[in-house]
Amino acid sequence: AAKAAGKGRYAFYHAHLSDALILRLSKENALRAAIEKDEFVVHFQPRVGVQSGKLTSMEALVRWERPEYGLIYPSEFIDVAEDIGLITQIGELVIEKVCRQIAVWKAKSLPLVPVSVNVSAQQLKAGALSAFIASCMCRYDVEPRLLEAELTESTVIEKSRIVTNELEALRNLGIKLMIDDFGTGYSSMAQLHRLDVDVLKVDRAFTNALLEDSEGELLFKAIMSMATALDMCVVAEGVETREQLRILANLDCDEIQGFIISKAISAEEMSQLMIKRVLLSSGRVHLHASKE
Ligand code: C2E
Ligand code: MG
Ligand code: MG
Ligand code: MG
């Protein structure tokens, strides 16, 4: 009778586990295993000076090379990683890979530019980020000007002692702070000023709006004047068209990042762009070597 009840219970639960939940649980397990199996790779997306047309820096973007599934993008696993408390580990893994890659580029005597890494709120709250970055910088002989931290507005408005201390420690290491997806959160001018933020990465939504109407242009202009007042550099995210680029140049936006220049590419492909250096001249895009 007990056996029958057990069986029944199993059937009961099983029937109520939705496909979505089963998928989710298997993804969680796969994600844990992926760390052990070192299945994460870092790709890099260039940022370019609007006036100079030169490669100024690049963003490190993590991908999961999942056997039998192919390349998995962050939208499919970052949230899960945050939920199950794995984001700090993945974040550290990315920082380590970035530092190791910088050392490789340096050994090849390539002209180095800073690399920004995305930092999630949880990672800052864990309280060990600045120490971890410092140890990687030391181990791979990476100077502070070569690393930048991308934070979201919700992270910087957090007033906990631990987050404030971490941000201060990053600054003390000489690492630039950037606000990612600016305009989607609720940070104030006072907070940005207090934290001494160096760069605003304006969310893609604002870049998209540039084409639709002049209201989009006005919004961007307002962000530009705030940034100028606070002595921050402005990067437009998600630039895809020449028209957007033309408007951004008129608005005196400092840098652009987006598919118009290149999507995120492998470290090897990035070497080509580092050699090439000038990726844009008089509004014309020089596609990267592998696509020419
Ligand atoms: P993000 O930091 O805002 O990164 C920019 C995202 O926009 C990237 O997506 C990039 O591929 C995409 N993008 C760039 N240019 C264009 C464009 O012209 N058009 C369009 N439609 N998209 C463009 P990706 O790589 O899928 O990353 C998504 C998000 O995942 C990132 O947004 C970031 O929040 C997060 N992420 C990526 N890597 C890491 C990481 O190492 N740690 C953490 N904590 N988060 C990460
Ligand atoms: Mg980012
Ligand atoms: Mg962003
Ligand atoms: Mg974004």
CSV table of C-alpha atoms and ligand atoms in Angstrom, one decimal:
chain,number,residue,atom,x,y,z
A,1,ALA,CA,0.0,0.0,0.0
A,2,ALA,CA,2.9,2.3,0.9
A,3,LYS,CA,4.5,1.6,-2.5
A,4,ALA,CA,1.3,2.4,-4.3
A,5,ALA,CA,1.0,5.7,-2.3
A,6,GLY,CA,4.6,6.5,-3.2
A,7,LYS,CA,4.0,5.9,-6.8
A,8,GLY,CA,0.8,8.0,-6.7
A,9,ARG,CA,2.7,10.9,-5.0
A,10,TYR,CA,5.3,10.7,-7.7
A,11,ALA,CA,2.7,10.8,-10.5
A,12,PHE,CA,1.0,13.7,-8.7
A,13,TYR,CA,4.1,15.9,-8.5
A,14,HIS,CA,5.2,14.9,-11.9
A,15,ALA,CA,1.9,15.9,-13.5
A,16,HIS,CA,2.2,19.2,-11.8
A,17,LEU,CA,5.8,20.0,-12.8
A,18,SER,CA,5.3,22.2,-15.9
A,19,ASP,CA,7.6,21.7,-18.9
A,20,ALA,CA,8.8,25.2,-18.2
A,21,LEU,CA,9.8,24.3,-14.6
A,22,ILE,CA,11.6,21.1,-15.7
A,23,LEU,CA,13.5,23.1,-18.3
A,24,ARG,CA,14.4,25.6,-15.7
A,25,LEU,CA,15.7,23.0,-13.2
A,26,SER,CA,17.7,21.4,-15.9
A,27,LYS,CA,19.1,24.7,-16.9
A,28,GLU,CA,20.1,25.4,-13.3
A,29,ASN,CA,22.0,22.2,-13.1
A,30,ALA,CA,23.6,22.7,-16.5
A,31,LEU,CA,24.7,26.1,-15.4
A,32,ARG,CA,26.3,24.8,-12.2
A,33,ALA,CA,28.1,22.2,-14.3
A,34,ALA,CA,29.1,24.7,-16.9
A,35,ILE,CA,31.3,26.5,-14.3
A,36,GLU,CA,33.1,23.3,-13.5
A,37,LYS,CA,33.5,22.5,-17.1
A,38,ASP,CA,34.6,26.0,-18.0
A,39,GLU,CA,32.1,26.4,-20.8
A,40,PHE,CA,32.0,30.2,-20.6
A,41,VAL,CA,33.7,32.4,-23.2
A,42,VAL,CA,34.1,36.1,-23.4
A,43,HIS,CA,33.4,38.1,-26.5
A,44,PHE,CA,34.3,41.7,-27.1
A,45,GLN,CA,32.4,44.6,-28.7
A,46,PRO,CA,34.3,47.7,-29.7
A,47,ARG,CA,33.6,51.2,-28.7
A,48,VAL,CA,34.6,54.0,-31.1
A,49,GLY,CA,35.3,57.7,-30.7
A,50,VAL,CA,32.8,59.6,-32.8
A,51,GLN,CA,35.3,62.3,-33.7
A,52,SER,CA,38.4,60.3,-34.0
A,53,GLY,CA,36.8,57.2,-35.5
A,54,LYS,CA,39.3,55.2,-33.4
A,55,LEU,CA,38.8,52.1,-31.3
A,56,THR,CA,38.7,53.6,-27.7
A,57,SER,CA,37.8,50.6,-25.7
A,58,MET,CA,35.7,47.4,-25.7
A,59,GLU,CA,33.0,45.7,-23.6
A,60,ALA,CA,33.4,42.1,-22.4
A,61,LEU,CA,30.3,40.1,-22.9
A,62,VAL,CA,29.9,36.6,-21.6
A,63,ARG,CA,28.6,33.7,-23.7
A,64,TRP,CA,27.9,30.1,-22.7
A,65,GLU,CA,29.2,27.5,-25.2
A,66,ARG,CA,26.8,24.8,-24.3
A,67,PRO,CA,27.6,21.5,-25.9
A,68,GLU,CA,24.7,20.4,-28.2
A,69,TYR,CA,23.0,23.8,-27.8
A,70,GLY,CA,25.6,26.1,-29.3
A,71,LEU,CA,26.3,29.7,-28.2
A,72,ILE,CA,23.9,30.8,-25.5
A,73,TYR,CA,23.5,34.5,-24.9
A,74,PRO,CA,23.3,36.2,-21.5
A,75,SER,CA,19.6,36.9,-21.7
A,76,GLU,CA,19.1,33.2,-21.4
A,77,PHE,CA,21.1,32.6,-18.3
A,78,ILE,CA,22.1,35.7,-16.4
A,79,ASP,CA,18.8,36.0,-14.6
A,80,VAL,CA,18.9,32.3,-13.7
A,81,ALA,CA,22.5,32.7,-12.5
A,82,GLU,CA,21.4,35.6,-10.3
A,83,ASP,CA,18.4,33.7,-8.9
A,84,ILE,CA,20.6,30.7,-7.8
A,85,GLY,CA,23.4,32.9,-6.6
A,86,LEU,CA,25.9,31.9,-9.3
A,87,ILE,CA,26.4,35.4,-10.8
A,88,THR,CA,29.3,36.3,-8.6
A,89,GLN,CA,31.2,33.2,-9.6
A,90,ILE,CA,30.4,33.8,-13.3
A,91,GLY,CA,31.4,37.4,-12.9
A,92,GLU,CA,34.8,36.5,-11.4
A,93,LEU,CA,35.3,34.0,-14.2
A,94,VAL,CA,34.7,36.8,-16.7
A,95,ILE,CA,37.1,39.1,-15.0
A,96,GLU,CA,39.8,36.5,-14.9
A,97,LYS,CA,39.4,35.6,-18.6
A,98,VAL,CA,39.5,39.3,-19.5
A,99,CYS,CA,42.7,39.9,-17.6
A,100,ARG,CA,44.3,36.8,-19.1
A,101,GLN,CA,43.3,38.0,-22.6
A,102,ILE,CA,44.7,41.4,-21.9
A,103,ALA,CA,48.0,39.7,-21.0
A,104,VAL,CA,47.9,37.7,-24.3
A,105,TRP,CA,47.3,40.9,-26.3
A,106,LYS,CA,50.1,42.6,-24.4
A,107,ALA,CA,52.5,39.7,-25.2
A,108,LYS,CA,51.7,40.2,-28.8
A,109,SER,CA,52.4,43.9,-28.5
A,110,LEU,CA,49.0,44.9,-29.7
A,111,PRO,CA,47.9,48.5,-29.0
A,112,LEU,CA,45.8,48.0,-25.8
A,113,VAL,CA,42.6,49.7,-25.0
A,114,PRO,CA,40.5,49.5,-21.8
A,115,VAL,CA,38.0,46.6,-21.4
A,116,SER,CA,34.8,47.1,-19.5
A,117,VAL,CA,33.2,44.3,-17.5
A,118,ASN,CA,29.6,44.1,-16.5
A,119,VAL,CA,29.1,43.9,-12.8
A,120,SER,CA,25.8,42.8,-11.3
A,121,ALA,CA,24.4,44.2,-8.0
A,122,GLN,CA,24.8,40.8,-6.3
A,123,GLN,CA,28.4,40.7,-7.2
A,124,LEU,CA,29.0,44.1,-5.5
A,125,LYS,CA,26.9,43.1,-2.5
A,126,ALA,CA,29.1,40.0,-2.0
A,127,GLY,CA,31.8,42.4,-1.0
A,128,ALA,CA,34.8,40.8,-2.6
A,129,LEU,CA,34.8,42.3,-6.0
A,130,SER,CA,37.5,44.9,-5.6
A,131,ALA,CA,39.8,42.4,-3.9
A,132,PHE,CA,39.3,39.9,-6.6
A,133,ILE,CA,40.0,42.5,-9.4
A,134,ALA,CA,43.1,43.6,-7.5
A,135,SER,CA,44.4,40.1,-7.3
A,136,CYS,CA,43.8,39.5,-11.1
A,137,MET,CA,45.4,42.8,-12.0
A,138,CYS,CA,48.4,41.7,-10.0
A,139,ARG,CA,48.5,38.1,-11.3
A,140,TYR,CA,48.2,39.1,-15.0
A,141,ASP,CA,50.1,42.3,-14.7
A,142,VAL,CA,47.1,44.4,-15.9
A,143,GLU,CA,47.2,48.1,-15.1
A,144,PRO,CA,44.1,49.9,-13.8
A,145,ARG,CA,43.6,52.1,-16.9
A,146,LEU,CA,42.8,48.9,-18.8
A,147,LEU,CA,39.8,47.9,-16.7
A,148,GLU,CA,36.4,49.6,-16.4
A,149,ALA,CA,33.3,48.5,-14.4
A,150,GLU,CA,29.8,48.8,-15.9
A,151,LEU,CA,27.2,49.2,-13.2
A,152,THR,CA,23.5,49.7,-13.5
A,153,GLU,CA,21.6,52.6,-11.9
A,154,SER,CA,19.9,50.3,-9.5
A,155,THR,CA,23.3,49.2,-8.2
A,156,VAL,CA,24.6,52.7,-7.7
A,157,ILE,CA,21.5,54.0,-5.8
A,158,GLU,CA,22.0,51.2,-3.3
A,159,LYS,CA,23.2,52.8,-0.1
A,160,SER,CA,24.4,49.8,1.8
A,161,ARG,CA,27.8,50.2,3.4
A,162,ILE,CA,29.2,47.2,1.5
A,163,VAL,CA,28.3,48.5,-1.9
A,164,THR,CA,29.5,52.0,-1.1
A,165,ASN,CA,32.8,50.6,0.1
A,166,GLU,CA,33.2,48.3,-2.9
A,167,LEU,CA,32.7,51.2,-5.3
A,168,GLU,CA,35.1,53.4,-3.4
A,169,ALA,CA,37.7,50.5,-3.4
A,170,LEU,CA,37.3,50.2,-7.2
A,171,ARG,CA,37.9,53.9,-7.6
A,172,ASN,CA,40.9,53.7,-5.4
A,173,LEU,CA,42.3,50.9,-7.6
A,174,GLY,CA,42.0,53.4,-10.4
A,175,ILE,CA,39.2,51.7,-12.3
A,176,LYS,CA,36.8,53.8,-14.2
A,177,LEU,CA,33.1,53.5,-13.2
A,178,MET,CA,30.5,53.5,-15.9
A,179,ILE,CA,26.7,53.5,-15.7
A,180,ASP,CA,25.2,51.0,-18.1
A,181,ASP,CA,21.8,51.3,-19.6
A,182,PHE,CA,21.5,54.9,-18.4
A,183,GLY,CA,18.0,56.3,-18.5
A,184,THR,CA,16.2,53.1,-17.6
A,185,GLY,CA,16.7,53.5,-13.8
A,186,TYR,CA,16.3,56.1,-11.2
A,187,SER,CA,19.8,57.4,-10.3
A,188,SER,CA,20.0,61.2,-9.6
A,189,MET,CA,22.6,63.7,-10.7
A,190,ALA,CA,23.6,64.0,-7.0
A,191,GLN,CA,24.3,60.2,-6.8
A,192,LEU,CA,26.3,60.2,-10.1
A,193,HIS,CA,28.3,63.1,-8.9
A,194,ARG,CA,28.9,61.6,-5.4
A,195,LEU,CA,30.2,58.4,-6.9
A,196,ASP,CA,32.3,60.2,-9.4
A,197,VAL,CA,31.0,58.2,-12.3
A,198,ASP,CA,33.3,58.6,-15.4
A,199,VAL,CA,31.1,57.4,-18.2
A,200,LEU,CA,27.4,57.2,-19.0
A,201,LYS,CA,26.3,54.5,-21.4
A,202,VAL,CA,23.0,55.7,-22.6
A,203,ASP,CA,20.5,52.9,-23.1
A,204,ARG,CA,19.8,51.6,-26.6
A,205,ALA,CA,16.2,52.8,-26.3
A,206,PHE,CA,17.3,56.4,-26.5
A,207,THR,CA,19.5,55.6,-29.6
A,208,ASN,CA,16.5,53.9,-31.2
A,209,ALA,CA,14.3,56.9,-30.5
A,210,LEU,CA,16.7,59.1,-32.5
A,211,LEU,CA,15.2,58.0,-35.7
A,212,GLU,CA,11.6,58.3,-34.8
A,213,ASP,CA,11.3,61.9,-34.0
A,214,SER,CA,13.0,65.0,-32.8
A,215,GLU,CA,11.7,64.4,-29.3
A,216,GLY,CA,14.2,61.5,-29.1
A,217,GLU,CA,16.9,64.0,-30.1
A,218,LEU,CA,15.8,66.4,-27.4
A,219,LEU,CA,16.0,63.7,-24.8
A,220,PHE,CA,19.5,62.7,-25.9
A,221,LYS,CA,20.5,66.4,-25.8
A,222,ALA,CA,19.3,66.7,-22.3
A,223,ILE,CA,21.3,63.7,-21.2
A,224,MET,CA,24.4,65.2,-23.0
A,225,SER,CA,24.1,68.5,-21.1
A,226,MET,CA,23.7,66.7,-17.8
A,227,ALA,CA,26.8,64.6,-18.5
A,228,THR,CA,28.8,67.6,-19.6
A,229,ALA,CA,27.9,69.4,-16.4
A,230,LEU,CA,29.1,66.4,-14.4
A,231,ASP,CA,32.2,66.0,-16.6
A,232,MET,CA,31.2,62.5,-17.7
A,233,CYS,CA,31.9,61.0,-21.1
A,234,VAL,CA,28.8,59.8,-23.0
A,235,VAL,CA,28.6,56.5,-25.0
A,236,ALA,CA,25.5,55.7,-27.1
A,237,GLU,CA,24.6,52.0,-27.0
A,238,GLY,CA,23.0,50.1,-29.8
A,239,VAL,CA,23.9,52.4,-32.7
A,240,GLU,CA,22.8,50.6,-35.9
A,241,THR,CA,22.3,53.1,-38.6
A,242,ARG,CA,24.2,56.0,-40.2
A,243,GLU,CA,21.4,58.3,-39.5
A,244,GLN,CA,21.7,57.6,-35.8
A,245,LEU,CA,25.4,58.2,-36.1
A,246,ARG,CA,25.0,61.5,-37.9
A,247,ILE,CA,22.6,62.8,-35.2
A,248,LEU,CA,24.9,61.6,-32.4
A,249,ALA,CA,27.9,63.4,-34.0
A,250,ASN,CA,25.8,66.6,-34.2
A,251,LEU,CA,25.0,66.2,-30.5
A,252,ASP,CA,28.7,65.8,-29.7
A,253,CYS,CA,28.3,62.4,-28.3
A,254,ASP,CA,31.7,61.1,-27.3
A,255,GLU,CA,31.6,57.4,-28.3
A,256,ILE,CA,29.4,54.8,-29.9
A,257,GLN,CA,28.9,51.1,-29.5
A,258,GLY,CA,26.7,49.1,-31.7
A,259,PHE,CA,26.1,46.8,-34.7
A,260,ILE,CA,27.0,49.7,-37.1
A,261,ILE,CA,30.6,49.1,-36.0
A,262,SER,CA,30.6,45.4,-35.0
A,263,LYS,CA,28.7,43.0,-32.9
A,264,ALA,CA,30.6,41.3,-30.0
A,265,ILE,CA,33.4,39.2,-31.5
A,266,SER,CA,36.0,36.7,-30.4
A,267,ALA,CA,39.3,37.8,-28.9
A,268,GLU,CA,41.1,36.8,-32.1
A,269,GLU,CA,38.8,38.8,-34.3
A,270,MET,CA,39.2,41.7,-31.9
A,271,SER,CA,43.0,41.6,-32.4
A,272,GLN,CA,42.3,42.6,-36.0
A,273,LEU,CA,40.4,45.6,-35.0
A,274,MET,CA,43.1,46.6,-32.5
A,275,ILE,CA,45.6,46.6,-35.3
A,276,LYS,CA,43.3,48.5,-37.6
A,277,ARG,CA,42.6,51.1,-35.0
A,278,VAL,CA,40.5,53.4,-37.1
A,279,LEU,CA,37.1,51.9,-37.6
A,280,LEU,CA,35.2,54.9,-38.8
A,281,SER,CA,36.0,57.9,-40.9
A,282,SER,CA,33.8,60.8,-41.9
A,283,GLY,CA,30.7,58.8,-41.0
A,284,ARG,CA,31.9,55.8,-43.0
A,285,VAL,CA,32.1,52.5,-41.3
A,286,HIS,CA,35.2,50.4,-41.9
A,287,LEU,CA,34.0,46.9,-41.4
A,288,HIS,CA,36.3,44.6,-39.6
A,289,ALA,CA,38.9,42.6,-41.4
A,290,SER,CA,37.1,39.2,-41.2
A,291,LYS,CA,34.1,40.7,-43.1
A,292,GLU,CA,36.0,42.5,-45.8
B,1,C2E,P1,24.6,45.3,-21.8
B,1,C2E,O1,25.7,45.4,-20.8
B,1,C2E,O2,23.8,46.5,-22.0
B,1,C2E,O3,25.4,45.0,-23.2
B,1,C2E,C1,25.0,45.4,-24.4
B,1,C2E,C2,24.1,44.4,-25.1
B,1,C2E,O4,23.5,44.9,-26.3
B,1,C2E,C3,24.9,43.1,-25.6
B,1,C2E,O5,24.0,42.0,-25.5
B,1,C2E,C4,25.2,43.5,-27.0
B,1,C2E,O6,25.5,42.3,-27.8
B,1,C2E,C5,23.9,44.2,-27.4
B,1,C2E,N1,24.2,45.1,-28.5
B,1,C2E,C6,25.3,45.8,-28.8
B,1,C2E,N2,25.1,46.6,-29.9
B,1,C2E,C7,23.8,46.4,-30.3
B,1,C2E,C8,23.1,46.9,-31.4
B,1,C2E,O7,23.5,47.8,-32.2
B,1,C2E,N3,21.8,46.5,-31.5
B,1,C2E,C9,21.2,45.6,-30.6
B,1,C2E,N4,20.0,45.2,-30.8
B,1,C2E,N5,22.0,45.1,-29.6
B,1,C2E,C10,23.2,45.5,-29.5
B,1,C2E,P2,24.4,40.6,-24.9
B,1,C2E,O8,25.8,40.3,-25.1
B,1,C2E,O9,23.4,39.6,-25.3
B,1,C2E,O10,24.3,40.9,-23.3
B,1,C2E,C11,23.0,41.3,-22.7
B,1,C2E,C12,23.2,41.8,-21.3
B,1,C2E,O11,23.7,40.7,-20.5
B,1,C2E,C13,24.2,42.9,-21.1
B,1,C2E,O12,23.7,44.1,-21.5
B,1,C2E,C14,24.6,42.7,-19.7
B,1,C2E,O13,23.6,43.4,-18.9
B,1,C2E,C15,24.5,41.2,-19.4
B,1,C2E,N6,25.8,40.7,-19.4
B,1,C2E,C16,26.7,40.3,-20.5
B,1,C2E,N7,27.8,39.8,-20.0
B,1,C2E,C17,27.8,39.9,-18.6
B,1,C2E,C18,28.7,39.6,-17.6
B,1,C2E,O14,29.9,39.1,-17.8
B,1,C2E,N8,28.3,39.8,-16.3
B,1,C2E,C19,27.0,40.3,-16.0
B,1,C2E,N9,26.7,40.4,-14.7
B,1,C2E,N10,26.2,40.6,-17.0
B,1,C2E,C20,26.5,40.4,-18.3
B,2,MG,MG,27.2,46.6,-20.4
B,3,MG,MG,24.1,48.4,-21.7
B,4,MG,MG,21.5,47.2,-22.4
